[in-house]
Amino acid sequence: MRTLLFIVMSGALLLPSLSCNNGQRTEVNGDSTAAAPATDKTDKSEDYNQQLTYKQYSFSVNSRGQGALRQLTITGRDSASDLSEVNTPLEGNIYYASTADLNQDGRPEVYCFTRGTADSSGYSKVYAYAFDGKTGKPINFPELTSQQAGEYRGHDSIYIDEKYLVRSFSTDNSSAAASRKTIKYVLRPSADGFMLVQAQ
């Protein structure tokens, strides 16, 4: 009788423990399920969304799509009304976007810097628009000259420094700062919009 009573009491003590372990399994499964969207995020890592401001202007920069079918959209607004929307095909992934006023005319430009998805050398491109009035006019970013292309070894760094757009790249396989070439560009009007011209 004492043996039977001991078995019954032992079973009663085990039930809460098993129930607690089941709760722990549910929590672990819950954590795994919560982590699953990270895979979706990886699949959508090429999408880009950023809000930018410059004085009374606000902009939304978005890129969507896969591979060669990617699209860049820039929407903007000043203090009174909407600006014309920009839509253009896009190569690579946007890794940074910024506003500036390189020509100091009081009106903003929007700069989007991209890098190729399969380009291990880190070659960058610039998609930029100057909002002259309500319309975003394209800014042409020049290709490297033949001499610069001969020196080019990848690993671009493109950024805005006061009134300049600056491009820096490696000239050999070293990561040393002394082995990099830096080019400064200024913004100038052109026949169909604006263009970045190498500063003298």
Tab-separated table of C-alpha atoms in Angstrom:
chain	number	residue	atom	x	y	z
A	1	MET	CA	0.000	0.000	0.000
A	2	ARG	CA	2.846	2.359	0.886
A	3	THR	CA	4.546	1.475	-2.418
A	4	LEU	CA	1.367	2.273	-4.398
A	5	LEU	CA	0.927	5.570	-2.538
A	6	PHE	CA	4.557	6.510	-3.306
A	7	ILE	CA	4.071	5.804	-7.045
A	8	VAL	CA	0.881	7.896	-7.175
A	9	MET	CA	2.533	10.808	-5.373
A	10	SER	CA	5.605	10.600	-7.617
A	11	GLY	CA	3.395	10.745	-10.708
A	12	ALA	CA	1.599	13.802	-9.339
A	13	LEU	CA	4.924	15.534	-8.796
A	14	LEU	CA	6.092	14.747	-12.349
A	15	LEU	CA	3.031	16.236	-14.082
A	16	PRO	CA	3.864	19.919	-13.375
A	17	SER	CA	7.441	19.273	-14.454
A	18	LEU	CA	6.313	17.826	-17.796
A	19	SER	CA	3.880	20.682	-18.253
A	20	CYS	CA	6.681	23.166	-17.612
A	21	ASN	CA	8.949	21.448	-20.166
A	22	ASN	CA	6.175	21.583	-22.759
A	23	GLY	CA	5.931	25.293	-22.133
A	24	GLN	CA	9.662	25.617	-22.720
A	25	ARG	CA	9.405	23.783	-26.037
A	26	THR	CA	6.603	26.071	-27.133
A	27	GLU	CA	8.736	29.093	-26.286
A	28	VAL	CA	11.684	27.746	-28.288
A	29	ASN	CA	9.425	26.986	-31.231
A	30	GLY	CA	8.014	30.456	-30.876
A	31	ASP	CA	11.514	31.923	-31.080
A	32	SER	CA	12.252	29.914	-34.235
A	33	THR	CA	9.046	31.112	-35.822
A	34	ALA	CA	9.864	34.711	-34.897
A	35	ALA	CA	13.276	34.343	-36.504
A	36	ALA	CA	11.802	33.123	-39.797
A	37	PRO	CA	11.129	36.620	-41.247
A	38	ALA	CA	14.900	37.147	-41.298
A	39	THR	CA	14.907	34.877	-44.361
A	40	ASP	CA	12.281	37.082	-45.986
A	41	LYS	CA	14.372	40.120	-45.148
A	42	THR	CA	17.348	38.555	-46.899
A	43	ASP	CA	15.212	37.909	-49.970
A	44	LYS	CA	14.129	41.555	-49.977
A	45	SER	CA	17.501	43.018	-49.047
A	46	GLU	CA	17.713	44.801	-52.402
A	47	ASP	CA	14.715	47.003	-51.553
A	48	TYR	CA	15.580	50.440	-50.209
A	49	ASN	CA	13.477	53.054	-48.412
A	50	GLN	CA	14.683	56.309	-46.916
A	51	GLN	CA	13.187	59.657	-45.962
A	52	LEU	CA	15.323	62.748	-46.612
A	53	THR	CA	14.881	66.426	-45.799
A	54	TYR	CA	16.510	69.642	-46.973
A	55	LYS	CA	15.233	72.947	-45.564
A	56	GLN	CA	11.496	73.023	-46.437
A	57	TYR	CA	11.801	70.017	-48.785
A	58	SER	CA	11.109	66.383	-47.921
A	59	PHE	CA	11.838	63.367	-50.128
A	60	SER	CA	11.109	59.650	-50.136
A	61	VAL	CA	13.658	57.438	-51.933
A	62	ASN	CA	12.548	53.893	-52.829
A	63	SER	CA	13.924	51.087	-54.967
A	64	ARG	CA	12.101	47.881	-55.856
A	65	GLY	CA	12.533	44.851	-58.064
A	66	GLN	CA	15.094	42.191	-58.857
A	67	GLY	CA	18.147	42.227	-61.110
A	68	ALA	CA	17.837	44.361	-64.230
A	69	LEU	CA	14.154	45.071	-63.514
A	70	ARG	CA	14.850	47.312	-60.544
A	71	GLN	CA	13.194	50.719	-60.361
A	72	LEU	CA	14.140	53.901	-58.505
A	73	THR	CA	11.325	56.187	-57.354
A	74	ILE	CA	11.826	59.592	-55.755
A	75	THR	CA	8.830	61.532	-54.483
A	76	GLY	CA	9.156	64.975	-52.959
A	77	ARG	CA	7.308	67.892	-51.479
A	78	ASP	CA	8.136	71.481	-50.614
A	79	SER	CA	6.282	73.510	-48.016
A	80	ALA	CA	3.351	74.140	-50.384
A	81	SER	CA	2.911	71.301	-52.880
A	82	ASP	CA	4.129	67.994	-54.269
A	83	LEU	CA	7.096	67.802	-56.639
A	84	SER	CA	7.095	65.778	-59.847
A	85	GLU	CA	7.817	62.110	-59.198
A	86	VAL	CA	11.028	60.591	-60.553
A	87	ASN	CA	10.926	57.025	-61.919
A	88	THR	CA	13.949	55.457	-63.579
A	89	PRO	CA	15.523	52.005	-64.099
A	90	LEU	CA	18.230	51.199	-61.573
A	91	GLU	CA	21.388	49.070	-61.700
A	92	GLY	CA	22.682	47.607	-58.446
A	93	ASN	CA	21.602	48.194	-54.855
A	94	ILE	CA	21.314	51.591	-53.216
A	95	TYR	CA	23.579	51.620	-50.181
A	96	TYR	CA	23.270	55.320	-49.359
A	97	ALA	CA	21.163	58.355	-50.302
A	98	SER	CA	21.527	62.003	-49.374
A	99	THR	CA	20.403	65.533	-50.171
A	100	ALA	CA	22.764	68.425	-50.883
A	101	ASP	CA	23.030	71.783	-52.634
A	102	LEU	CA	26.377	71.512	-54.411
A	103	ASN	CA	25.787	74.472	-56.731
A	104	GLN	CA	24.450	76.564	-53.842
A	105	ASP	CA	21.356	77.787	-55.687
A	106	GLY	CA	19.119	77.232	-52.654
A	107	ARG	CA	17.396	74.208	-54.214
A	108	PRO	CA	18.160	70.611	-53.306
A	109	GLU	CA	19.620	67.688	-55.172
A	110	VAL	CA	18.994	64.050	-54.260
A	111	TYR	CA	21.920	61.625	-54.638
A	112	CYS	CA	21.587	57.824	-54.614
A	113	PHE	CA	24.741	55.696	-54.533
A	114	THR	CA	24.555	52.110	-55.800
A	115	ARG	CA	26.794	49.073	-55.914
A	116	GLY	CA	26.462	46.055	-58.194
A	117	THR	CA	24.958	42.966	-56.545
A	118	ALA	CA	27.550	40.594	-58.037
A	119	ASP	CA	30.434	43.060	-58.277
A	120	SER	CA	33.104	42.110	-55.766
A	121	SER	CA	35.276	45.081	-56.782
A	122	GLY	CA	32.793	47.510	-55.231
A	123	TYR	CA	32.212	49.618	-58.364
A	124	SER	CA	29.694	52.356	-57.579
A	125	LYS	CA	27.259	54.401	-59.642
A	126	VAL	CA	25.440	57.623	-58.834
A	127	TYR	CA	21.786	58.376	-59.618
A	128	ALA	CA	21.080	62.021	-58.888
A	129	TYR	CA	18.442	64.661	-59.581
A	130	ALA	CA	18.405	68.426	-59.083
A	131	PHE	CA	14.983	69.753	-58.164
A	132	ASP	CA	14.877	72.960	-60.180
A	133	GLY	CA	11.387	74.192	-59.393
A	134	LYS	CA	8.903	71.298	-59.250
A	135	THR	CA	10.793	68.944	-61.569
A	136	GLY	CA	13.726	66.661	-60.831
A	137	LYS	CA	16.312	67.151	-63.580
A	138	PRO	CA	18.888	64.384	-64.065
A	139	ILE	CA	22.480	64.930	-62.980
A	140	ASN	CA	25.021	63.166	-65.171
A	141	PHE	CA	27.864	61.474	-63.291
A	142	PRO	CA	30.801	61.015	-65.700
A	143	GLU	CA	32.604	57.774	-66.378
A	144	LEU	CA	36.267	57.565	-65.463
A	145	THR	CA	38.671	58.948	-68.033
A	146	SER	CA	40.903	56.451	-69.838
A	147	GLN	CA	43.802	57.383	-67.565
A	148	GLN	CA	41.688	57.023	-64.410
A	149	ALA	CA	40.253	53.725	-65.653
A	150	GLY	CA	43.797	52.430	-66.129
A	151	GLU	CA	44.552	53.194	-62.486
A	152	TYR	CA	41.233	51.886	-61.177
A	153	ARG	CA	41.336	48.799	-58.919
A	154	GLY	CA	37.856	49.046	-57.376
A	155	HIS	CA	36.696	49.565	-53.798
A	156	ASP	CA	34.937	52.855	-54.487
A	157	SER	CA	34.066	55.374	-51.829
A	158	ILE	CA	31.705	58.115	-53.043
A	159	TYR	CA	30.454	60.816	-50.718
A	160	ILE	CA	29.501	64.491	-50.454
A	161	ASP	CA	31.950	66.927	-48.894
A	162	GLU	CA	30.551	70.465	-48.668
A	163	LYS	CA	30.243	71.694	-52.302
A	164	TYR	CA	31.942	68.637	-53.827
A	165	LEU	CA	30.965	65.109	-54.704
A	166	VAL	CA	34.086	63.063	-53.984
A	167	ARG	CA	35.080	59.726	-55.485
A	168	SER	CA	37.966	57.707	-54.069
A	169	PHE	CA	39.169	54.313	-55.322
A	170	SER	CA	42.098	51.928	-54.974
A	171	THR	CA	44.953	52.146	-57.458
A	172	ASP	CA	46.480	48.806	-56.410
A	173	ASN	CA	45.465	45.804	-54.343
A	174	SER	CA	46.579	47.417	-51.098
A	175	SER	CA	44.136	48.860	-48.590
A	176	ALA	CA	46.558	51.634	-47.623
A	177	ALA	CA	45.281	55.195	-47.924
A	178	ALA	CA	48.375	56.124	-49.944
A	179	SER	CA	47.267	53.738	-52.700
A	180	ARG	CA	43.946	55.519	-53.321
A	181	LYS	CA	43.085	58.178	-55.887
A	182	THR	CA	40.604	60.928	-54.999
A	183	ILE	CA	38.605	62.949	-57.537
A	184	LYS	CA	36.404	65.930	-56.678
A	185	TYR	CA	33.421	66.960	-58.801
A	186	VAL	CA	31.384	70.173	-58.887
A	187	LEU	CA	27.821	70.576	-60.171
A	188	ARG	CA	27.235	72.519	-63.392
A	189	PRO	CA	24.186	73.067	-65.658
A	190	SER	CA	24.003	71.145	-68.938
A	191	ALA	CA	21.749	71.076	-71.998
A	192	ASP	CA	19.395	68.446	-70.559
A	193	GLY	CA	19.794	69.066	-66.838
A	194	PHE	CA	22.949	69.125	-64.771
A	195	MET	CA	26.320	67.391	-64.798
A	196	LEU	CA	29.134	66.708	-62.370
A	197	VAL	CA	32.441	68.058	-63.678
A	198	GLN	CA	35.861	67.258	-62.296
A	199	ALA	CA	37.095	70.177	-60.199
A	200	GLN	CA	40.299	71.853	-61.350
